[in-house]
Amino acid sequence: MSGRRQYPFHLIEPKWQKAWDEQQAFRAFNPGEEIPANHPFAERHKLSGKVSAAQLPAKFYILDMFPYPSGAGLHVGHPEGYTATDILARYKRAQGFNVLHPMGWDAFGLPAEQYAVKTGQHPRKTTEENIATFKRQIQSLGFSYDWSRELATTDTGYFKWTQWIFLKLYNSYFDPELKKAQPIKFLEDALSHSPKFKKQWESNSYLEKIHKTWVEMPERITANQGNKFRSNVIENSRLAYVSEQPVWWCEQLGTVLANEEVVDGKSEVGGFPVVRKPMRQWMLRITAYAEKLLQDLDTIDWSDSLKEMQRNWIGRSEGAQISFRAENPRSPSNPKHYFSIDVFTTRPDTLFGATYLVLSPEHTFVSHLTTDAQRTAIESYKIEVARKSDLERTELAKEKTGVFTGSYATNPVNNEKIPIWIADYVLASYGTGAIMAVPAHDERDWDFAKKYGLPITPVVALFSKVFSPFTKVGSDTAGKQTQHLVINGKEQQVQVYYECCVPEEGFAVNSSNDEVSLNGLPTVDAKKKIIDWLNSHESHELGFGMVNYKLRDWLFSRQRYWGEPFPIVWKIGPDGESYHEALPESSLPVLPPTLEDYKPTATGEPPLARAKDWVNLPDGSVRETNTMPQWAGSCWYYLRYLDAKNNSAFVGKDVENYWMGANSCKSQVESCKLDDAQKPSTFNLQPSTSTPGVDLYVGGTEHAVLHLLYARFWHKVLFDLGYVSTPEPFFKLVNQGMVLGEDNQKMSKSRGNVIPVDVPVAEVGTDALRLYEMFMGPLEMVKPWNTKGVEGVYRFLGRVWRLFVDEKSETEFQQAETTAETQRRGELLNLIKLNYSIQNVAATSAQLKTLHSCIKKVTEDLDGLRFNTAISAMMVFVNDAITWETKPVSVLRDFLILLQPFAPHIAEELWQKLSANSQLPSANLAYASWPKFDAALLVESEIEIPVQVNGKLRDVIKVSVNATQADLGTAAKNSEKVKPFIEGKTIKKIIVVPKKMVNLIVG
RNA sequence: GCCCACGUGGCGGAAUUGGCAGACGCGCUAGAUUCAGGUUCUAGUGAGUAACAUCAUACAGGUUCAAGUCCUGUCGUGGGCACCA
């Protein structure tokens, strides 16, 4: 930046940051906390001493997604969201809310661990250094965070409670009857003979069923078998459980990864290849919450695109599970030896068209169903598939491949024998890992059937009158056939396709047996009818209607050092098998051991296994050596902020209820479901009320399906168990758009287009940086950085400065500054005086009009998160006010309150000067009341009305605001500019929109 | 391939319910201040014309007294999902 400094921001900004810090100006007070009488919050709300929740003003919780403190520091893209939340926090504070605006560190993570592997420096040291850099930079931006609540996920006082929540998950199950998490104790009680727990299972049909199975177990089973059954039921119900199953293993990272962390067959971090490998892992049963996570999206105010991403990830589909019997090729004559192959389909109406089955190559039945003749082919295909990475399977495998097992299954609707194949286009991980192929109505099955010469039976037809029979087929008409069907009592002509067609709305044909006929039914009804038919069979032997989810359980263990250790030990039971046991809450936190080497062991065990003394406990039990993933700490940090120092609970109950509860909120407590009238319009904050949960959460879209789904899941479990007050954590969420480099590319080191925040802070000050972050464009939009644009808002602040200060005194200040010692320069700001045009006089009506249209615009725009237009409204105000010969103090004070959220340092400095000058009390500007917009001041006696002739603008006329429609019409016709366009023509019609415009229609 | 957004000056972007297109800022032009550069201030700035007229919100249609805004189609950009049965 070249040229003269617009105003002494280099002295003003540190001055006020220091003052806020010393005063703890932005500390938020919890119910029951002591509020110092001289705190500006106490002065504003006339409070002091210990104050109850009922005495405190309404809360407003504004949250940023806390950053991972990397070594690189902040660039100008980072503070965009932080600036937006800070502006709103300051705005809500001015409106009188008790604002909670905290910041912390998502501090566990791979980079610090990789650095430790390389250099031996403890990850904690690296992490602390990085936090120090981030904190210095964030503090230089003047955000009004309550630093007394600062936390890091790596603090022992924090992850103690992360481990505690894990124990809650471990000790809970999802009750299908109550549709909520319950203590595992209830389940244990149901698996007991003792009548003292009777109450528990009698009130719950699910527990009753479990109990019945238990007590009705044949007496001849051994105690061991009984225990085994019992522990199986329990272990299969825990929300945190151990599973040995194929997981994504990343060799380069030396750890397993969750599904969500694998993108295109590569690790999301680093882009390394991953392979499927069976391993013993901790899992969290997030699938139990699939339906709730989906449904409750309707109760929260998130962007449609974000909700859509979560919906896609959860991937609900309605359909049916259908069982196909296959005889055992080893004993074909024995009708008792058969396999029941379950498939999931969303199109059960096409069951009559299922002409073969396909299993995924990993399906457990494959080897059993393979005949001797096919064994070689099947085995080599399986090897070929296993060798392919997932990347190859998705990128290259558009050409379908597969092998016949040699076995046949029976289609339950028509008893036809259909061949069983394996193919890698069927995924092991979705549905049941097997499909019924309906080649006539599914493109994948069609391709496969064509390639291997499998039969194709069309079972869906289209109305020829409604649909063109050629739309899907192209020029080939050979594949269709006309049939006559009775539909709704009338005979209709339909087109039956003999090419693949996937109609959204068609009619079933060729679909009947002795018990059921779908023929003539529209697809929707055909689905219902066939599902009813399946459901009607004893014990759902043939199948049943069901809902399937794409969402899978959350893989929760990592083979890393720098994460939360599990509060779990392993023991050997009397049967010689190892089992796990939770450590008691009193043993928390479980601290990781100190290591000299942070690499995994040579045998591939996690790094923690190196610490033999730590792993082996005196009683012979062995610690779990996996650690939790980084997502664990970020699942609940927003709750810890509420009560960051609490040693006896993860959050105090009253405190949680004050900040997260619905007490201070007008919407219903019960479900948090808003009806239409209460639903806020998109991107609008509720102007006068707070909401249940976090009122506003701002962060990047990269967390759409990871953090945000996991955090909702944990919150729902905590809600079910009674630890939190709301079923959803984040009532309103906004994704800020990315800031691109000046070259319109995403900012990255390799492009060399990264602008560190320190650069603009040094050159134009943080107030100008904050202003520009918001002035670039709408918050949620992607936009490029432009240094010239920064200069524009910097100039605006210079104009604000000159609106207030006396030029001569500033020149004196500048001369004094060149000779003063650095430490004493701050005091020199006192040399700067206000200019003489600022006077304690009443404002003119024109001045009030300018002020109040600014108040109106800024207030409305802040409620709608339209920061860019709010700033432009303030520019309009200053452009006008700078021309005033006398500037009333009252008007300028109100303007500074409007400016304060955006550019707090310059606003405070000018506020201080203004207060001193006019002998007004210099209360902290951050707690000054937001000015109220007065509509009466904006009323004009005369307004300008555009006049159109045939829809084209011809003149703008001035009329009285009270002009009638007739007056307007007459005035329009009499306009000199309009006359040439209407002369000699007849006026057919006059359209008058009161107070808006006139349109003359001439012939 | 599927789903969802979005296309407005040289640039970033404004434009409640359809009602004066281009607020505000950048850039540019001219002038004033200055020894000069920078800064600041004043005026102008969609295209077009001497001035009107006229033409302009990706393109092509449509609805309407009136369309950037609503409807249909096409093209383009961005994001998400991707053999999900």
Coordinates of N, CA and C in Angstrom, one line a residue, chain A residues 473-623:
Chain A
V473 N -36.2 -45.1 -26.6 CA -35.7 -46.1 -27.4 C -34.8 -45.6 -28.6
G474 N -35.1 -44.3 -28.9 CA -34.4 -43.8 -30.1 C -35.1 -44.2 -31.3
S475 N -34.3 -44.4 -32.4 CA -34.9 -44.7 -33.7 C -35.3 -46.2 -33.8
D476 N -34.9 -47.0 -32.8 CA -35.2 -48.4 -32.9 C -36.6 -48.7 -32.4
T477 N -37.5 -49.0 -33.3 CA -38.9 -49.3 -32.9 C -39.1 -50.8 -32.7
A478 N -38.1 -51.6 -33.0 CA -38.3 -53.0 -33.0 C -38.6 -53.5 -31.6
G479 N -38.1 -52.7 -30.6 CA -38.2 -53.2 -29.2 C -39.5 -52.9 -28.5
K480 N -40.5 -52.5 -29.2 CA -41.7 -52.2 -28.4 C -42.9 -53.0 -29.1
Q481 N -43.9 -53.1 -28.3 CA -45.0 -53.9 -28.7 C -46.3 -53.3 -28.1
T482 N -47.4 -53.3 -28.9 CA -48.6 -52.7 -28.3 C -49.5 -53.7 -27.7
Q483 N -50.0 -53.4 -26.5 CA -50.9 -54.4 -25.9 C -52.1 -53.6 -25.5
H484 N -53.2 -54.4 -25.2 CA -54.4 -53.8 -24.7 C -54.6 -54.2 -23.3
L485 N -54.8 -53.3 -22.4 CA -55.0 -53.6 -21.0 C -56.2 -52.9 -20.4
V486 N -56.8 -53.5 -19.4 CA -57.9 -52.8 -18.7 C -57.4 -52.1 -17.6
I487 N -57.5 -50.7 -17.6 CA -57.0 -49.9 -16.6 C -58.1 -49.0 -16.1
N488 N -58.4 -49.0 -14.8 CA -59.5 -48.2 -14.3 C -60.8 -48.6 -15.0
G489 N -61.0 -49.8 -15.3 CA -62.2 -50.3 -15.9 C -62.3 -50.1 -17.4
K490 N -61.3 -49.4 -18.0 CA -61.4 -49.1 -19.4 C -60.3 -49.8 -20.1
E491 N -60.6 -50.3 -21.3 CA -59.5 -50.9 -22.1 C -58.6 -49.8 -22.7
Q492 N -57.3 -49.9 -22.5 CA -56.4 -48.9 -22.9 C -55.3 -49.5 -23.8
Q493 N -54.8 -48.7 -24.7 CA -53.6 -49.2 -25.5 C -52.4 -48.8 -24.8
V494 N -51.4 -49.7 -24.6 CA -50.2 -49.3 -23.9 C -49.0 -49.8 -24.8
Q495 N -47.9 -49.2 -24.5 CA -46.6 -49.7 -25.2 C -45.8 -50.5 -24.2
V496 N -45.5 -51.7 -24.6 CA -44.6 -52.5 -23.7 C -43.2 -52.5 -24.4
Y497 N -42.2 -52.2 -23.6 CA -40.9 -52.0 -24.1 C -40.1 -53.3 -24.1
Y498 N -39.4 -53.5 -25.2 CA -38.5 -54.6 -25.3 C -37.0 -54.1 -25.4
E499 N -36.9 -52.8 -25.0 CA -35.6 -52.2 -24.8 C -35.6 -51.8 -23.3
C500 N -34.4 -51.5 -22.8 CA -34.4 -51.0 -21.4 C -35.1 -49.7 -21.3
C501 N -36.0 -49.6 -20.4 CA -36.6 -48.4 -20.1 C -36.9 -48.3 -18.6
V502 N -36.7 -47.1 -18.1 CA -36.9 -46.9 -16.6 C -37.9 -45.8 -16.4
P503 N -39.2 -46.2 -16.6 CA -40.3 -45.2 -16.5 C -40.5 -44.8 -15.1
E504 N -40.8 -43.5 -14.9 CA -41.1 -43.1 -13.6 C -42.5 -43.4 -13.2
E505 N -43.4 -43.3 -14.2 CA -44.8 -43.7 -13.9 C -45.2 -44.5 -15.1
G506 N -45.3 -45.8 -14.8 CA -45.8 -46.7 -15.8 C -46.9 -47.6 -15.2
F507 N -47.2 -48.7 -16.0 CA -48.2 -49.7 -15.5 C -47.6 -51.1 -15.6
A508 N -47.9 -51.9 -14.5 CA -47.4 -53.2 -14.5 C -48.0 -54.1 -15.6
V509 N -47.3 -54.9 -16.2 CA -47.8 -55.9 -17.1 C -47.0 -57.2 -16.9
N510 N -47.5 -58.3 -17.4 CA -46.9 -59.6 -17.3 C -46.6 -60.0 -15.9
S511 N -47.4 -59.5 -14.9 CA -47.1 -59.6 -13.5 C -48.2 -60.2 -12.7
S512 N -48.4 -61.5 -12.9 CA -49.5 -62.1 -12.1 C -49.2 -63.6 -11.8
N513 N -49.6 -64.1 -10.7 CA -49.6 -65.5 -10.4 C -51.0 -65.8 -9.8
D514 N -51.1 -67.0 -9.2 CA -52.4 -67.5 -8.7 C -52.9 -66.6 -7.5
E515 N -52.0 -66.0 -6.8 CA -52.4 -65.3 -5.6 C -52.5 -63.8 -5.8
V516 N -51.7 -63.3 -6.7 CA -51.6 -61.8 -6.8 C -51.4 -61.4 -8.3
S517 N -52.1 -60.3 -8.7 CA -51.9 -59.7 -10.0 C -51.6 -58.2 -9.9
L518 N -50.6 -57.8 -10.5 CA -50.3 -56.4 -10.5 C -50.7 -55.7 -11.9
N519 N -51.1 -56.5 -12.8 CA -51.3 -56.1 -14.2 C -52.3 -54.9 -14.2
G520 N -51.9 -53.8 -14.9 CA -52.7 -52.7 -15.1 C -52.5 -51.6 -14.0
L521 N -51.8 -52.0 -12.9 CA -51.6 -51.0 -11.8 C -50.5 -50.0 -12.1
P522 N -50.8 -48.8 -11.8 CA -49.6 -47.8 -11.9 C -48.5 -48.2 -10.9
T523 N -47.3 -47.8 -11.2 CA -46.1 -48.3 -10.5 C -46.3 -48.1 -9.0
V524 N -46.8 -46.9 -8.5 CA -47.0 -46.7 -7.1 C -47.8 -47.7 -6.5
D525 N -49.0 -48.0 -7.1 CA -49.9 -49.0 -6.5 C -49.4 -50.4 -6.6
A526 N -48.7 -50.7 -7.7 CA -48.1 -52.0 -7.8 C -47.1 -52.3 -6.7
K527 N -46.3 -51.3 -6.4 CA -45.4 -51.4 -5.3 C -46.1 -51.8 -4.0
K528 N -47.1 -51.0 -3.7 CA -47.9 -51.2 -2.5 C -48.5 -52.6 -2.4
K529 N -49.0 -53.0 -3.6 CA -49.7 -54.3 -3.6 C -48.8 -55.5 -3.4
I530 N -47.6 -55.4 -4.1 CA -46.7 -56.5 -4.0 C -46.1 -56.6 -2.6
I531 N -45.9 -55.4 -2.0 CA -45.3 -55.4 -0.6 C -46.4 -56.0 0.4
D532 N -47.6 -55.6 0.2 CA -48.7 -56.2 1.0 C -48.7 -57.7 0.9
W533 N -48.5 -58.1 -0.3 CA -48.6 -59.6 -0.6 C -47.4 -60.3 0.1
L534 N -46.2 -59.6 0.0 CA -45.0 -60.2 0.7 C -45.2 -60.2 2.2
N535 N -45.7 -59.1 2.7 CA -45.9 -59.0 4.2 C -47.0 -60.0 4.7
S536 N -47.9 -60.4 3.8 CA -48.9 -61.2 4.3 C -48.5 -62.7 4.5
H537 N -47.3 -63.0 4.1 CA -46.8 -64.4 4.3 C -46.2 -64.6 5.7
E538 N -46.5 -65.8 6.2 CA -46.0 -66.2 7.5 C -44.5 -65.8 7.7
S539 N -44.2 -65.1 8.8 CA -42.9 -64.7 9.2 C -42.1 -64.1 8.1
H540 N -42.8 -63.4 7.2 CA -42.1 -62.7 6.2 C -41.1 -63.5 5.4
E541 N -41.5 -64.8 5.1 CA -40.6 -65.8 4.6 C -40.2 -65.3 3.2
L542 N -41.0 -64.7 2.4 CA -40.7 -64.3 1.1 C -40.1 -62.9 1.0
G543 N -40.3 -62.1 2.0 CA -39.8 -60.7 2.0 C -40.7 -59.8 2.7
F544 N -40.4 -58.5 2.7 CA -41.2 -57.6 3.4 C -40.8 -56.2 3.0
G545 N -41.7 -55.2 3.2 CA -41.4 -53.8 2.8 C -40.4 -53.3 3.8
M546 N -39.4 -52.5 3.3 CA -38.5 -52.0 4.3 C -37.8 -50.7 3.7
V547 N -37.2 -50.0 4.6 CA -36.5 -48.8 4.3 C -35.0 -49.1 4.4
N548 N -34.3 -48.7 3.5 CA -32.8 -48.9 3.5 C -32.1 -47.6 3.5
Y549 N -31.0 -47.5 4.2 CA -30.2 -46.3 4.3 C -28.8 -46.6 3.7
K550 N -28.2 -45.6 3.1 CA -26.9 -45.6 2.6 C -25.9 -45.4 3.7
L551 N -26.3 -44.7 4.7 CA -25.5 -44.4 5.8 C -25.0 -45.6 6.5
R552 N -23.7 -45.7 6.8 CA -23.2 -46.8 7.6 C -22.6 -46.4 8.9
D553 N -22.4 -47.4 9.8 CA -21.9 -47.1 11.1 C -20.6 -46.4 11.0
W554 N -20.3 -45.6 12.0 CA -19.1 -44.7 12.0 C -17.9 -45.4 12.6
L555 N -16.9 -45.6 11.7 CA -15.7 -46.2 12.2 C -14.9 -45.3 13.1
F556 N -14.8 -45.6 14.3 CA -14.4 -44.7 15.3 C -13.0 -44.8 15.9
S557 N -12.2 -45.8 15.4 CA -10.8 -45.9 15.9 C -9.8 -45.6 14.9
R558 N -8.7 -45.1 15.4 CA -7.6 -44.7 14.5 C -6.3 -45.3 15.1
Q559 N -5.3 -45.7 14.3 CA -4.1 -46.2 14.8 C -3.1 -45.0 14.9
R560 N -3.3 -44.2 15.8 CA -2.5 -42.9 15.9 C -2.2 -42.7 17.4
Y561 N -1.2 -41.8 17.5 CA -0.8 -41.4 18.9 C -1.6 -40.2 19.3
W562 N -1.7 -39.2 18.5 CA -2.2 -37.9 18.9 C -3.8 -37.8 18.8
G563 N -4.4 -38.6 19.7 CA -5.9 -38.6 19.7 C -6.2 -39.0 21.1
E564 N -7.5 -39.0 21.4 CA -8.0 -39.4 22.8 C -7.9 -40.9 22.9
P565 N -7.2 -41.4 23.9 CA -7.2 -42.9 24.2 C -8.6 -43.3 24.6
F566 N -8.9 -44.6 24.3 CA -10.2 -45.1 24.7 C -10.2 -45.5 26.2
P567 N -11.2 -45.2 26.9 CA -11.3 -45.6 28.3 C -11.7 -47.1 28.4
I568 N -11.0 -48.0 27.8 CA -11.4 -49.4 27.6 C -10.2 -50.3 27.9
V569 N -10.4 -51.4 28.6 CA -9.4 -52.4 28.8 C -9.9 -53.7 28.2
W570 N -8.9 -54.6 27.9 CA -9.3 -55.9 27.4 C -8.9 -57.0 28.5
K571 N -9.7 -58.0 28.6 CA -9.5 -59.0 29.6 C -9.7 -60.4 28.9
I572 N -9.2 -61.4 29.6 CA -9.4 -62.8 29.1 C -10.5 -63.4 30.0
G573 N -11.6 -63.9 29.3 CA -12.6 -64.6 30.1 C -12.3 -66.0 30.4
P574 N -13.2 -66.7 31.2 CA -13.0 -68.1 31.6 C -12.9 -69.0 30.4
D575 N -13.6 -68.6 29.3 CA -13.6 -69.4 28.1 C -12.4 -69.2 27.3
G576 N -11.5 -68.4 27.8 CA -10.2 -68.1 27.0 C -10.3 -67.0 26.0
E577 N -11.6 -66.5 25.8 CA -11.7 -65.5 24.8 C -11.6 -64.1 25.4
S578 N -11.0 -63.1 24.7 CA -10.8 -61.8 25.2 C -12.1 -61.0 25.1
Y579 N -12.4 -60.2 26.1 CA -13.5 -59.3 26.0 C -13.1 -57.9 26.5
H580 N -13.9 -56.9 26.2 CA -13.6 -55.6 26.6 C -14.4 -55.1 27.8
E581 N -13.9 -54.1 28.5 CA -14.6 -53.6 29.6 C -14.3 -52.1 29.7
A582 N -15.3 -51.4 30.1 CA -15.1 -49.9 30.2 C -14.4 -49.6 31.6
L583 N -13.5 -48.7 31.5 CA -13.0 -48.2 32.8 C -14.0 -47.3 33.5
P584 N -13.9 -47.2 34.8 CA -14.9 -46.4 35.6 C -14.6 -44.9 35.3
E585 N -15.7 -44.1 35.5 CA -15.6 -42.7 35.2 C -14.5 -42.1 36.1
S586 N -14.3 -42.7 37.2 CA -13.3 -42.1 38.2 C -11.9 -42.2 37.6
S587 N -11.7 -43.0 36.6 CA -10.3 -43.2 36.1 C -10.0 -42.2 34.9
L588 N -11.0 -41.4 34.6 CA -10.8 -40.4 33.6 C -10.1 -39.2 34.1
P589 N -9.3 -38.5 33.3 CA -9.0 -38.8 31.9 C -8.0 -39.9 31.8
V590 N -8.1 -40.7 30.7 CA -7.1 -41.7 30.4 C -6.0 -40.9 29.6
L591 N -4.8 -40.7 30.1 CA -3.8 -39.9 29.4 C -3.0 -40.8 28.5
P592 N -2.6 -40.3 27.4 CA -1.7 -41.1 26.5 C -0.3 -41.2 27.2
P593 N 0.4 -42.2 26.9 CA 1.8 -42.4 27.5 C 2.8 -41.5 26.8
T594 N 3.9 -41.2 27.4 CA 4.9 -40.5 26.7 C 5.7 -41.5 25.9
L595 N 6.0 -41.1 24.7 CA 6.7 -42.0 23.8 C 8.0 -41.4 23.3
E596 N 8.9 -42.2 22.9 CA 10.1 -41.6 22.2 C 10.0 -41.7 20.7
D597 N 9.2 -42.7 20.3 CA 9.0 -43.0 18.9 C 7.5 -43.0 18.6
Y598 N 7.0 -42.2 17.7 CA 5.6 -42.0 17.4 C 5.1 -42.9 16.2
K599 N 6.0 -43.7 15.7 CA 5.6 -44.5 14.6 C 4.7 -45.7 15.1
P600 N 3.9 -46.3 14.2 CA 3.3 -47.6 14.6 C 4.4 -48.6 14.8
T601 N 4.0 -49.7 15.5 CA 5.0 -50.7 15.7 C 5.3 -51.5 14.5
A602 N 6.4 -52.3 14.5 CA 6.8 -53.0 13.3 C 5.7 -54.0 12.9
T603 N 4.9 -54.5 13.9 CA 3.9 -55.5 13.6 C 2.6 -54.8 13.2
G604 N 2.6 -53.5 13.0 CA 1.5 -52.8 12.5 C 0.5 -52.4 13.6
E605 N 0.9 -52.5 14.9 CA 0.1 -52.1 16.0 C 0.2 -50.6 16.1
P606 N -0.8 -49.9 16.7 CA -0.8 -48.5 16.9 C 0.4 -48.0 17.7
P607 N 0.8 -46.8 17.6 CA 2.0 -46.3 18.4 C 1.8 -46.5 19.9
L608 N 0.6 -46.4 20.4 CA 0.4 -46.6 21.9 C 0.9 -47.9 22.4
A609 N 0.9 -48.9 21.5 CA 1.3 -50.3 21.9 C 2.8 -50.3 22.3
R610 N 3.6 -49.3 21.9 CA 5.0 -49.2 22.2 C 5.2 -49.0 23.7
A611 N 4.2 -48.4 24.4 CA 4.4 -48.1 25.8 C 3.9 -49.3 26.6
K612 N 4.8 -50.3 26.8 CA 4.4 -51.5 27.4 C 3.9 -51.3 28.9
D613 N 4.5 -50.4 29.6 CA 4.1 -50.1 31.0 C 2.7 -49.5 31.1
W614 N 2.4 -48.8 30.1 CA 1.1 -48.1 30.0 C 0.0 -49.1 29.6
V615 N 0.4 -50.0 28.6 CA -0.6 -50.9 28.1 C -1.0 -52.0 29.1
N616 N 0.0 -52.6 29.8 CA -0.2 -53.7 30.7 C -0.5 -53.2 32.1
L617 N -1.7 -53.5 32.5 CA -2.1 -53.1 33.9 C -1.8 -54.2 34.9
P618 N -1.6 -53.8 36.1 CA -1.2 -54.8 37.2 C -2.2 -56.0 37.3
D619 N -3.5 -55.8 37.0 CA -4.4 -56.9 37.2 C -4.4 -57.8 36.0
G620 N -3.5 -57.6 35.1 CA -3.4 -58.5 33.9 C -4.2 -58.0 32.7
S621 N -5.0 -57.0 32.9 CA -5.8 -56.5 31.7 C -4.9 -55.6 30.9
V622 N -5.3 -55.4 29.7 CA -4.5 -54.7 28.7 C -5.3 -53.5 28.1
R623 N -4.7 -52.4 28.0 CA -5.4 -51.2 27.5 C -5.6 -51.3 26.0

